[in-house]
């Protein structure tokens, strides 16, 4: 941190002269550290569900004579397997976003389509908790980007809004076009909120305010990291506002299709 990494090479070009080449490797080193860190974290995160599955498999074998226990343990195995599969899926998604050319299908995207698809996919989980999701605002606007990734980002925000809200509450999706040419998609919930000291950290990989609760809701701690990358890859960003006990608002800002050039370089971003 704050250190400059130089790679130095020295060549003797005559008996009295040496030539020194110095290359600034600070950024390369930083990226390498982030990758290494990621691999360590991933291994650690995978250990939990894999360990649980192994244990459950053993237990179910011991309980072979008791059909009720077999059913209970196999249900738990299914839950763990589902969690593992979600985790692997998100790890792949995030790795893909961290390498070049993450935005593969770049086109003019209708915001209404993105919102409808994301809301549709979050609806089952919302209904199970008696939470209603309503969308409104400038839905007929367009952005320039990757439809699938935008759905993924919005869906992560909606899933969180549902996961961290009580039953009977409401979740809103509001779209507006700002003066600076950015399209703003805000996801508003009336949930538990996020304490001030955690706000800076929620976008970090694998960070959860309450690991036990996140695990119960099937969270991986990667959702907001993915949202952040999708936003940055589109030349936009994601911000949040929250008040503990009252709710949170996550706002995705993506350049409007009217402002983006088709040849615009939407290069990869490493956090
Ligand atoms: P997770 O898979 O655990 O939900 P995320 O990266 O999506 O991971 O979010 C990180 C953490 O931020 C969550 O574990 C949760 O503590 C907090 N968080 C995210 N969204 C909300 C929200 N809408 N309301 C309250 N807390 C939230």
PDB file of C-alpha atoms and ligand atoms in Angstrom:
ATOM      1  CA  UNK A   1       0.000   0.000   0.000  1.00  0.00           C
ATOM      2  CA  UNK A   2       1.477   3.306  -1.076  1.00  0.00           C
ATOM      3  CA  UNK A   3       4.499   1.409  -2.301  1.00  0.00           C
ATOM      4  CA  UNK A   4       5.864   1.559  -5.827  1.00  0.00           C
ATOM      5  CA  UNK A   5       7.014  -1.744  -7.283  1.00  0.00           C
ATOM      6  CA  UNK A   6       9.834  -1.425  -9.785  1.00  0.00           C
ATOM      7  CA  UNK A   7      11.334  -4.164 -11.835  1.00  0.00           C
ATOM      8  CA  UNK A   8      14.941  -3.256 -12.485  1.00  0.00           C
ATOM      9  CA  UNK A   9      17.221  -4.773 -15.074  1.00  0.00           C
ATOM     10  CA  UNK A  10      20.889  -3.878 -15.426  1.00  0.00           C
ATOM     11  CA  UNK A  11      23.021  -4.400 -18.515  1.00  0.00           C
ATOM     12  CA  UNK A  12      26.725  -3.779 -18.783  1.00  0.00           C
ATOM     13  CA  UNK A  13      27.262  -2.136 -22.157  1.00  0.00           C
ATOM     14  CA  UNK A  14      30.987  -1.415 -21.849  1.00  0.00           C
ATOM     15  CA  UNK A  15      33.645  -1.851 -19.153  1.00  0.00           C
ATOM     16  CA  UNK A  16      32.741   1.589 -17.745  1.00  0.00           C
ATOM     17  CA  UNK A  17      29.038   1.812 -18.476  1.00  0.00           C
ATOM     18  CA  UNK A  18      25.978   0.103 -17.240  1.00  0.00           C
ATOM     19  CA  UNK A  19      22.438   0.672 -18.414  1.00  0.00           C
ATOM     20  CA  UNK A  20      19.588   0.483 -15.916  1.00  0.00           C
ATOM     21  CA  UNK A  21      16.038  -0.264 -17.033  1.00  0.00           C
ATOM     22  CA  UNK A  22      13.330   0.345 -14.501  1.00  0.00           C
ATOM     23  CA  UNK A  23       9.746  -0.651 -15.144  1.00  0.00           C
ATOM     24  CA  UNK A  24       6.864   0.409 -12.965  1.00  0.00           C
ATOM     25  CA  UNK A  25       5.118  -2.846 -11.996  1.00  0.00           C
ATOM     26  CA  UNK A  26       2.921  -1.334  -9.287  1.00  0.00           C
ATOM     27  CA  UNK A  27      -0.362  -1.860 -11.120  1.00  0.00           C
ATOM     28  CA  UNK A  28       0.571  -5.339 -12.365  1.00  0.00           C
ATOM     29  CA  UNK A  29       1.538  -6.319  -8.857  1.00  0.00           C
ATOM     30  CA  UNK A  30      -1.683  -4.946  -7.425  1.00  0.00           C
ATOM     31  CA  UNK A  31      -3.765  -6.946  -9.925  1.00  0.00           C
ATOM     32  CA  UNK A  32      -1.752 -10.054  -9.146  1.00  0.00           C
ATOM     33  CA  UNK A  33      -2.361  -9.601  -5.413  1.00  0.00           C
ATOM     34  CA  UNK A  34      -6.103  -9.165  -5.974  1.00  0.00           C
ATOM     35  CA  UNK A  35      -6.172 -12.388  -7.997  1.00  0.00           C
ATOM     36  CA  UNK A  36      -4.199 -14.304  -5.397  1.00  0.00           C
ATOM     37  CA  UNK A  37      -6.428 -13.019  -2.651  1.00  0.00           C
ATOM     38  CA  UNK A  38      -9.467 -14.080  -4.640  1.00  0.00           C
ATOM     39  CA  UNK A  39      -8.193 -17.624  -5.073  1.00  0.00           C
ATOM     40  CA  UNK A  40      -7.518 -17.922  -1.337  1.00  0.00           C
ATOM     41  CA  UNK A  41     -10.993 -16.596  -0.503  1.00  0.00           C
ATOM     42  CA  UNK A  42     -12.682 -18.842  -3.041  1.00  0.00           C
ATOM     43  CA  UNK A  43     -10.984 -21.942  -1.673  1.00  0.00           C
ATOM     44  CA  UNK A  44     -12.041 -20.973   1.806  1.00  0.00           C
ATOM     45  CA  UNK A  45     -15.659 -20.299   0.769  1.00  0.00           C
ATOM     46  CA  UNK A  46     -15.910 -23.592  -1.112  1.00  0.00           C
ATOM     47  CA  UNK A  47     -14.711 -25.574   1.872  1.00  0.00           C
ATOM     48  CA  UNK A  48     -17.835 -24.873   3.939  1.00  0.00           C
ATOM     49  CA  UNK A  49     -20.507 -26.354   1.642  1.00  0.00           C
ATOM     50  CA  UNK A  50     -18.245 -29.148   0.459  1.00  0.00           C
ATOM     51  CA  UNK A  51     -17.472 -30.099   4.070  1.00  0.00           C
ATOM     52  CA  UNK A  52     -21.164 -29.975   4.977  1.00  0.00           C
ATOM     53  CA  UNK A  53     -22.048 -32.215   2.034  1.00  0.00           C
ATOM     54  CA  UNK A  54     -19.413 -34.769   2.958  1.00  0.00           C
ATOM     55  CA  UNK A  55     -20.665 -34.876   6.524  1.00  0.00           C
ATOM     56  CA  UNK A  56     -24.301 -35.179   5.471  1.00  0.00           C
ATOM     57  CA  UNK A  57     -23.473 -37.986   3.052  1.00  0.00           C
ATOM     58  CA  UNK A  58     -21.867 -39.885   5.914  1.00  0.00           C
ATOM     59  CA  UNK A  59     -24.794 -39.209   8.217  1.00  0.00           C
ATOM     60  CA  UNK A  60     -27.371 -40.317   5.685  1.00  0.00           C
ATOM     61  CA  UNK A  61     -25.522 -43.584   5.290  1.00  0.00           C
ATOM     62  CA  UNK A  62     -25.609 -44.177   9.044  1.00  0.00           C
ATOM     63  CA  UNK A  63     -29.314 -43.398   9.108  1.00  0.00           C
ATOM     64  CA  UNK A  64     -30.171 -45.774   6.271  1.00  0.00           C
ATOM     65  CA  UNK A  65     -32.794 -47.643   8.370  1.00  0.00           C
ATOM     66  CA  UNK A  66     -34.715 -44.529   9.293  1.00  0.00           C
ATOM     67  CA  UNK A  67     -36.646 -43.172   6.295  1.00  0.00           C
ATOM     68  CA  UNK A  68     -37.623 -39.952   8.078  1.00  0.00           C
ATOM     69  CA  UNK A  69     -34.006 -39.145   8.869  1.00  0.00           C
ATOM     70  CA  UNK A  70     -32.926 -40.090   5.360  1.00  0.00           C
ATOM     71  CA  UNK A  71     -35.445 -37.670   3.931  1.00  0.00           C
ATOM     72  CA  UNK A  72     -34.378 -34.890   6.280  1.00  0.00           C
ATOM     73  CA  UNK A  73     -30.691 -35.326   5.572  1.00  0.00           C
ATOM     74  CA  UNK A  74     -31.163 -35.582   1.845  1.00  0.00           C
ATOM     75  CA  UNK A  75     -33.176 -32.370   1.887  1.00  0.00           C
ATOM     76  CA  UNK A  76     -30.305 -30.685   3.633  1.00  0.00           C
ATOM     77  CA  UNK A  77     -27.909 -32.144   1.107  1.00  0.00           C
ATOM     78  CA  UNK A  78     -29.995 -30.676  -1.680  1.00  0.00           C
ATOM     79  CA  UNK A  79     -29.891 -27.283   0.002  1.00  0.00           C
ATOM     80  CA  UNK A  80     -26.127 -27.415   0.395  1.00  0.00           C
ATOM     81  CA  UNK A  81     -25.680 -28.547  -3.200  1.00  0.00           C
ATOM     82  CA  UNK A  82     -27.858 -25.674  -4.369  1.00  0.00           C
ATOM     83  CA  UNK A  83     -25.801 -23.228  -2.357  1.00  0.00           C
ATOM     84  CA  UNK A  84     -22.588 -24.667  -3.730  1.00  0.00           C
ATOM     85  CA  UNK A  85     -23.885 -24.401  -7.243  1.00  0.00           C
ATOM     86  CA  UNK A  86     -24.937 -20.746  -6.704  1.00  0.00           C
ATOM     87  CA  UNK A  87     -21.515 -19.977  -5.303  1.00  0.00           C
ATOM     88  CA  UNK A  88     -19.696 -21.593  -8.227  1.00  0.00           C
ATOM     89  CA  UNK A  89     -21.985 -19.767 -10.652  1.00  0.00           C
ATOM     90  CA  UNK A  90     -21.211 -16.406  -9.058  1.00  0.00           C
ATOM     91  CA  UNK A  91     -17.492 -17.097  -8.881  1.00  0.00           C
ATOM     92  CA  UNK A  92     -17.479 -17.828 -12.608  1.00  0.00           C
ATOM     93  CA  UNK A  93     -19.557 -14.723 -13.308  1.00  0.00           C
ATOM     94  CA  UNK A  94     -17.216 -12.523 -11.295  1.00  0.00           C
ATOM     95  CA  UNK A  95     -14.068 -14.010 -12.840  1.00  0.00           C
ATOM     96  CA  UNK A  96     -15.537 -13.420 -16.272  1.00  0.00           C
ATOM     97  CA  UNK A  97     -16.176  -9.793 -15.389  1.00  0.00           C
ATOM     98  CA  UNK A  98     -12.615  -9.375 -14.203  1.00  0.00           C
ATOM     99  CA  UNK A  99     -11.048 -10.297 -17.506  1.00  0.00           C
ATOM    100  CA  UNK A 100     -10.957  -8.407 -20.772  1.00  0.00           C
ATOM    101  CA  UNK A 101     -14.001  -8.210 -22.987  1.00  0.00           C
ATOM    102  CA  UNK A 102     -16.559  -8.882 -20.293  1.00  0.00           C
ATOM    103  CA  UNK A 103     -19.245  -7.076 -22.264  1.00  0.00           C
ATOM    104  CA  UNK A 104     -19.784  -9.516 -25.063  1.00  0.00           C
ATOM    105  CA  UNK A 105     -23.092  -8.562 -26.528  1.00  0.00           C
ATOM    106  CA  UNK A 106     -23.082  -4.803 -26.531  1.00  0.00           C
ATOM    107  CA  UNK A 107     -26.132  -3.163 -28.042  1.00  0.00           C
ATOM    108  CA  UNK A 108     -28.813  -0.590 -27.419  1.00  0.00           C
ATOM    109  CA  UNK A 109     -30.752  -2.083 -24.523  1.00  0.00           C
ATOM    110  CA  UNK A 110     -34.313  -1.228 -23.530  1.00  0.00           C
ATOM    111  CA  UNK A 111     -34.462  -0.557 -19.820  1.00  0.00           C
ATOM    112  CA  UNK A 112     -38.051  -1.796 -19.603  1.00  0.00           C
ATOM    113  CA  UNK A 113     -36.957  -5.239 -20.798  1.00  0.00           C
ATOM    114  CA  UNK A 114     -34.132  -5.392 -18.266  1.00  0.00           C
ATOM    115  CA  UNK A 115     -36.391  -4.332 -15.398  1.00  0.00           C
ATOM    116  CA  UNK A 116     -39.203  -6.701 -16.363  1.00  0.00           C
ATOM    117  CA  UNK A 117     -36.898  -9.681 -16.680  1.00  0.00           C
ATOM    118  CA  UNK A 118     -35.131  -8.995 -13.382  1.00  0.00           C
ATOM    119  CA  UNK A 119     -38.412  -8.389 -11.520  1.00  0.00           C
ATOM    120  CA  UNK A 120     -39.912 -11.532 -13.037  1.00  0.00           C
ATOM    121  CA  UNK A 121     -37.041 -13.666 -11.821  1.00  0.00           C
ATOM    122  CA  UNK A 122     -37.121 -12.234  -8.306  1.00  0.00           C
ATOM    123  CA  UNK A 123     -40.884 -12.505  -7.993  1.00  0.00           C
ATOM    124  CA  UNK A 124     -41.078 -16.065  -6.659  1.00  0.00           C
ATOM    125  CA  UNK A 125     -38.766 -15.297  -3.746  1.00  0.00           C
ATOM    126  CA  UNK A 126     -40.654 -12.051  -3.087  1.00  0.00           C
ATOM    127  CA  UNK A 127     -44.070 -13.714  -3.135  1.00  0.00           C
ATOM    128  CA  UNK A 128     -42.890 -16.372  -0.716  1.00  0.00           C
ATOM    129  CA  UNK A 129     -42.274 -13.561   1.798  1.00  0.00           C
ATOM    130  CA  UNK A 130     -45.349 -11.539   0.893  1.00  0.00           C
ATOM    131  CA  UNK A 131     -43.199  -8.760  -0.531  1.00  0.00           C
ATOM    132  CA  UNK A 132     -44.534  -6.789  -3.491  1.00  0.00           C
ATOM    133  CA  UNK A 133     -42.214  -5.417  -6.166  1.00  0.00           C
ATOM    134  CA  UNK A 134     -43.335  -2.414  -8.196  1.00  0.00           C
ATOM    135  CA  UNK A 135     -41.463  -0.714 -11.030  1.00  0.00           C
ATOM    136  CA  UNK A 136     -42.002   2.740 -12.475  1.00  0.00           C
ATOM    137  CA  UNK A 137     -40.476   5.878 -13.948  1.00  0.00           C
ATOM    138  CA  UNK A 138     -38.686   6.359 -17.259  1.00  0.00           C
ATOM    139  CA  UNK A 139     -38.894   2.701 -18.228  1.00  0.00           C
ATOM    140  CA  UNK A 140     -38.974   3.507 -21.944  1.00  0.00           C
ATOM    141  CA  UNK A 141     -35.449   4.799 -22.015  1.00  0.00           C
ATOM    142  CA  UNK A 142     -32.467   2.942 -23.480  1.00  0.00           C
ATOM    143  CA  UNK A 143     -28.904   2.339 -22.360  1.00  0.00           C
ATOM    144  CA  UNK A 144     -25.903   1.066 -24.231  1.00  0.00           C
ATOM    145  CA  UNK A 145     -24.627  -2.228 -22.883  1.00  0.00           C
ATOM    146  CA  UNK A 146     -25.081  -5.942 -22.340  1.00  0.00           C
ATOM    147  CA  UNK A 147     -28.695  -6.924 -21.661  1.00  0.00           C
ATOM    148  CA  UNK A 148     -27.837 -10.162 -19.848  1.00  0.00           C
ATOM    149  CA  UNK A 149     -25.328  -8.535 -17.515  1.00  0.00           C
ATOM    150  CA  UNK A 150     -27.674  -5.680 -16.703  1.00  0.00           C
ATOM    151  CA  UNK A 151     -30.390  -8.193 -15.789  1.00  0.00           C
ATOM    152  CA  UNK A 152     -27.883 -10.021 -13.577  1.00  0.00           C
ATOM    153  CA  UNK A 153     -26.917  -6.793 -11.805  1.00  0.00           C
ATOM    154  CA  UNK A 154     -30.481  -5.655 -11.239  1.00  0.00           C
ATOM    155  CA  UNK A 155     -31.530  -9.094 -10.145  1.00  0.00           C
ATOM    156  CA  UNK A 156     -28.762  -9.184  -7.538  1.00  0.00           C
ATOM    157  CA  UNK A 157     -30.029  -5.872  -6.149  1.00  0.00           C
ATOM    158  CA  UNK A 158     -33.620  -7.130  -6.117  1.00  0.00           C
ATOM    159  CA  UNK A 159     -32.681 -10.438  -4.505  1.00  0.00           C
ATOM    160  CA  UNK A 160     -30.872  -8.537  -1.760  1.00  0.00           C
ATOM    161  CA  UNK A 161     -33.810  -6.164  -1.283  1.00  0.00           C
ATOM    162  CA  UNK A 162     -36.077  -9.199  -0.809  1.00  0.00           C
ATOM    163  CA  UNK A 163     -33.609 -11.164   1.346  1.00  0.00           C
ATOM    164  CA  UNK A 164     -32.946  -8.312   3.755  1.00  0.00           C
ATOM    165  CA  UNK A 165     -36.536  -7.127   4.160  1.00  0.00           C
ATOM    166  CA  UNK A 166     -39.357  -8.312   6.370  1.00  0.00           C
ATOM    167  CA  UNK A 167     -42.531  -9.909   5.099  1.00  0.00           C
ATOM    168  CA  UNK A 168     -45.269  -7.628   3.872  1.00  0.00           C
ATOM    169  CA  UNK A 169     -42.864  -4.833   2.902  1.00  0.00           C
ATOM    170  CA  UNK A 170     -42.503  -3.267  -0.520  1.00  0.00           C
ATOM    171  CA  UNK A 171     -39.637  -3.086  -2.957  1.00  0.00           C
ATOM    172  CA  UNK A 172     -39.585  -0.425  -5.637  1.00  0.00           C
ATOM    173  CA  UNK A 173     -37.605  -0.036  -8.848  1.00  0.00           C
ATOM    174  CA  UNK A 174     -37.452   3.558 -10.078  1.00  0.00           C
ATOM    175  CA  UNK A 175     -35.929   4.605 -13.382  1.00  0.00           C
ATOM    176  CA  UNK A 176     -34.947   8.173 -14.219  1.00  0.00           C
ATOM    177  CA  UNK A 177     -32.784   9.921 -16.780  1.00  0.00           C
ATOM    178  CA  UNK A 178     -30.386  12.393 -15.230  1.00  0.00           C
ATOM    179  CA  UNK A 179     -29.158  15.665 -16.729  1.00  0.00           C
ATOM    180  CA  UNK A 180     -25.663  14.241 -17.070  1.00  0.00           C
ATOM    181  CA  UNK A 181     -26.894  11.608 -19.536  1.00  0.00           C
ATOM    182  CA  UNK A 182     -26.905   8.755 -17.057  1.00  0.00           C
ATOM    183  CA  UNK A 183     -29.862   6.456 -16.626  1.00  0.00           C
ATOM    184  CA  UNK A 184     -30.498   5.802 -12.981  1.00  0.00           C
ATOM    185  CA  UNK A 185     -32.116   2.584 -11.822  1.00  0.00           C
ATOM    186  CA  UNK A 186     -32.819   2.669  -8.094  1.00  0.00           C
ATOM    187  CA  UNK A 187     -33.878  -0.323  -6.027  1.00  0.00           C
ATOM    188  CA  UNK A 188     -35.573   0.831  -2.845  1.00  0.00           C
ATOM    189  CA  UNK A 189     -36.422  -1.444   0.056  1.00  0.00           C
ATOM    190  CA  UNK A 190     -37.933  -1.083   3.532  1.00  0.00           C
ATOM    191  CA  UNK A 191     -35.613  -3.660   5.011  1.00  0.00           C
ATOM    192  CA  UNK A 192     -33.123  -3.960   7.846  1.00  0.00           C
ATOM    193  CA  UNK A 193     -30.733  -1.375   6.389  1.00  0.00           C
ATOM    194  CA  UNK A 194     -26.964  -1.297   6.672  1.00  0.00           C
ATOM    195  CA  UNK A 195     -24.969   0.182   9.551  1.00  0.00           C
ATOM    196  CA  UNK A 196     -22.711   3.143   8.630  1.00  0.00           C
ATOM    197  CA  UNK A 197     -19.507   1.232   9.384  1.00  0.00           C
ATOM    198  CA  UNK A 198     -20.436  -1.551   6.960  1.00  0.00           C
ATOM    199  CA  UNK A 199     -21.412   0.685   4.044  1.00  0.00           C
ATOM    200  CA  UNK A 200     -17.951   0.990   2.602  1.00  0.00           C
ATOM    201  CA  UNK A 201     -17.472  -2.730   2.696  1.00  0.00           C
ATOM    202  CA  UNK A 202     -20.638  -4.258   1.236  1.00  0.00           C
ATOM    203  CA  UNK A 203     -19.257  -4.046  -2.313  1.00  0.00           C
ATOM    204  CA  UNK A 204     -16.190  -6.100  -1.357  1.00  0.00           C
ATOM    205  CA  UNK A 205     -16.009  -9.710  -2.415  1.00  0.00           C
ATOM    206  CA  UNK A 206     -17.339 -12.149   0.189  1.00  0.00           C
ATOM    207  CA  UNK A 207     -18.149  -9.383   2.654  1.00  0.00           C
ATOM    208  CA  UNK A 208     -21.416  -9.877   4.554  1.00  0.00           C
ATOM    209  CA  UNK A 209     -22.690  -7.744   7.376  1.00  0.00           C
ATOM    210  CA  UNK A 210     -24.131 -10.815   9.073  1.00  0.00           C
ATOM    211  CA  UNK A 211     -22.600 -14.036   7.693  1.00  0.00           C
ATOM    212  CA  UNK A 212     -25.130 -16.305   9.411  1.00  0.00           C
ATOM    213  CA  UNK A 213     -28.100 -14.428   8.008  1.00  0.00           C
ATOM    214  CA  UNK A 214     -26.571 -14.219   4.556  1.00  0.00           C
ATOM    215  CA  UNK A 215     -26.018 -17.981   4.601  1.00  0.00           C
ATOM    216  CA  UNK A 216     -29.627 -18.605   5.638  1.00  0.00           C
ATOM    217  CA  UNK A 217     -30.863 -16.602   2.692  1.00  0.00           C
ATOM    218  CA  UNK A 218     -28.519 -18.429   0.324  1.00  0.00           C
ATOM    219  CA  UNK A 219     -26.218 -15.405  -0.031  1.00  0.00           C
ATOM    220  CA  UNK A 220     -22.697 -15.786  -1.323  1.00  0.00           C
ATOM    221  CA  UNK A 221     -21.260 -12.373  -0.490  1.00  0.00           C
ATOM    222  CA  UNK A 222     -20.476 -11.866  -4.172  1.00  0.00           C
ATOM    223  CA  UNK A 223     -23.689 -10.258  -5.386  1.00  0.00           C
ATOM    224  CA  UNK A 224     -22.750  -6.615  -4.868  1.00  0.00           C
ATOM    225  CA  UNK A 225     -19.228  -7.206  -6.165  1.00  0.00           C
ATOM    226  CA  UNK A 226     -20.780  -8.431  -9.381  1.00  0.00           C
ATOM    227  CA  UNK A 227     -23.084  -5.403  -9.520  1.00  0.00           C
ATOM    228  CA  UNK A 228     -20.112  -3.098  -9.049  1.00  0.00           C
ATOM    229  CA  UNK A 229     -18.206  -4.719 -11.898  1.00  0.00           C
ATOM    230  CA  UNK A 230     -21.160  -4.701 -14.259  1.00  0.00           C
ATOM    231  CA  UNK A 231     -21.705  -0.994 -13.564  1.00  0.00           C
ATOM    232  CA  UNK A 232     -18.029  -0.126 -14.029  1.00  0.00           C
ATOM    233  CA  UNK A 233     -17.741  -2.185 -17.214  1.00  0.00           C
ATOM    234  CA  UNK A 234     -20.605  -0.125 -18.617  1.00  0.00           C
ATOM    235  CA  UNK A 235     -18.870   3.114 -17.716  1.00  0.00           C
ATOM    236  CA  UNK A 236     -21.284   3.672 -14.838  1.00  0.00           C
ATOM    237  CA  UNK A 237     -21.362   3.038 -11.121  1.00  0.00           C
ATOM    238  CA  UNK A 238     -23.452   1.836  -8.200  1.00  0.00           C
ATOM    239  CA  UNK A 239     -24.064   3.774  -5.020  1.00  0.00           C
ATOM    240  CA  UNK A 240     -26.112   3.195  -1.917  1.00  0.00           C
ATOM    241  CA  UNK A 241     -28.018   4.971   0.756  1.00  0.00           C
ATOM    242  CA  UNK A 242     -29.230   3.269   3.877  1.00  0.00           C
ATOM    243  CA  UNK A 243     -30.693   3.823   7.278  1.00  0.00           C
ATOM    244  CA  UNK A 244     -30.633   0.918   9.726  1.00  0.00           C
ATOM    245  CA  UNK A 245     -34.157  -0.198  10.531  1.00  0.00           C
ATOM    246  CA  UNK A 246     -35.701   1.828   7.703  1.00  0.00           C
ATOM    247  CA  UNK A 247     -34.289   0.461   4.498  1.00  0.00           C
ATOM    248  CA  UNK A 248     -31.743   0.792   1.756  1.00  0.00           C
ATOM    249  CA  UNK A 249     -31.572   2.184  -1.759  1.00  0.00           C
ATOM    250  CA  UNK A 250     -29.051   0.923  -4.269  1.00  0.00           C
ATOM    251  CA  UNK A 251     -28.687   3.045  -7.383  1.00  0.00           C
ATOM    252  CA  UNK A 252     -27.231   1.766 -10.605  1.00  0.00           C
ATOM    253  CA  UNK A 253     -26.150   4.442 -13.080  1.00  0.00           C
ATOM    254  CA  UNK A 254     -25.535   3.469 -16.680  1.00  0.00           C
ATOM    255  CA  UNK A 255     -24.791   5.829 -19.607  1.00  0.00           C
ATOM    256  CA  UNK A 256     -27.861   6.439 -21.734  1.00  0.00           C
ATOM    257  CA  UNK A 257     -27.796   5.052 -25.290  1.00  0.00           C
ATOM    258  CA  UNK A 258     -28.234   8.600 -26.555  1.00  0.00           C
ATOM    259  CA  UNK A 259     -24.857   9.565 -25.116  1.00  0.00           C
ATOM    260  CA  UNK A 260     -22.742   6.502 -25.755  1.00  0.00           C
ATOM    261  CA  UNK A 261     -20.834   5.993 -28.967  1.00  0.00           C
ATOM    262  CA  UNK A 262     -21.019   2.488 -30.444  1.00  0.00           C
ATOM    263  CA  UNK A 263     -17.214   2.386 -30.702  1.00  0.00           C
ATOM    264  CA  UNK A 264     -16.732   3.526 -27.135  1.00  0.00           C
ATOM    265  CA  UNK A 265     -14.130   1.518 -25.308  1.00  0.00           C
ATOM    266  CA  UNK A 266     -15.866  -0.229 -22.442  1.00  0.00           C
ATOM    267  CA  UNK A 267     -12.746  -1.954 -21.241  1.00  0.00           C
ATOM    268  CA  UNK A 268     -12.407  -4.246 -18.269  1.00  0.00           C
ATOM    269  CA  UNK A 269     -12.107  -2.893 -14.787  1.00  0.00           C
ATOM    270  CA  UNK A 270     -10.128  -4.514 -12.013  1.00  0.00           C
ATOM    271  CA  UNK A 271     -11.232  -3.139  -8.670  1.00  0.00           C
TER     272      UNK A 271
HETATM  273  P1  LIG B   1     -24.979 -11.688  -0.154  1.00  0.00           P
HETATM  274  O1  LIG B   1     -24.900 -12.809  -1.116  1.00  0.00           O
HETATM  275  O2  LIG B   1     -24.503 -12.045   1.211  1.00  0.00           O
HETATM  276  O3  LIG B   1     -26.306 -10.991  -0.164  1.00  0.00           O
HETATM  277  P2  LIG B   1     -23.930  -9.257  -1.405  1.00  0.00           P
HETATM  278  O4  LIG B   1     -22.590  -8.964  -1.966  1.00  0.00           O
HETATM  279  O5  LIG B   1     -25.081  -9.189  -2.339  1.00  0.00           O
HETATM  280  O6  LIG B   1     -23.849 -10.672  -0.686  1.00  0.00           O
HETATM  281  O7  LIG B   1     -24.188  -8.262  -0.202  1.00  0.00           O
HETATM  282  C1  LIG B   1     -23.201  -8.126   0.812  1.00  0.00           C
HETATM  283  C2  LIG B   1     -23.843  -7.831   2.148  1.00  0.00           C
HETATM  284  O8  LIG B   1     -24.443  -6.531   2.140  1.00  0.00           O
HETATM  285  C3  LIG B   1     -24.975  -8.778   2.519  1.00  0.00           C
HETATM  286  O9  LIG B   1     -24.490  -9.956   3.145  1.00  0.00           O
HETATM  287  C4  LIG B   1     -25.799  -7.928   3.469  1.00  0.00           C
HETATM  288  O10 LIG B   1     -25.248  -7.977   4.756  1.00  0.00           O
HETATM  289  C5  LIG B   1     -25.622  -6.522   2.921  1.00  0.00           C
HETATM  290  N1  LIG B   1     -26.748  -6.093   2.059  1.00  0.00           N
HETATM  291  C6  LIG B   1     -26.805  -6.126   0.711  1.00  0.00           C
HETATM  292  N2  LIG B   1     -27.960  -5.635   0.237  1.00  0.00           N
HETATM  293  C7  LIG B   1     -28.682  -5.270   1.318  1.00  0.00           C
HETATM  294  C8  LIG B   1     -29.979  -4.679   1.512  1.00  0.00           C
HETATM  295  N3  LIG B   1     -30.778  -4.356   0.479  1.00  0.00           N
HETATM  296  N4  LIG B   1     -30.392  -4.440   2.791  1.00  0.00           N
HETATM  297  C9  LIG B   1     -29.597  -4.756   3.845  1.00  0.00           C
HETATM  298  N5  LIG B   1     -28.375  -5.310   3.738  1.00  0.00           N
HETATM  299  C10 LIG B   1     -27.911  -5.566   2.492  1.00  0.00           C
END
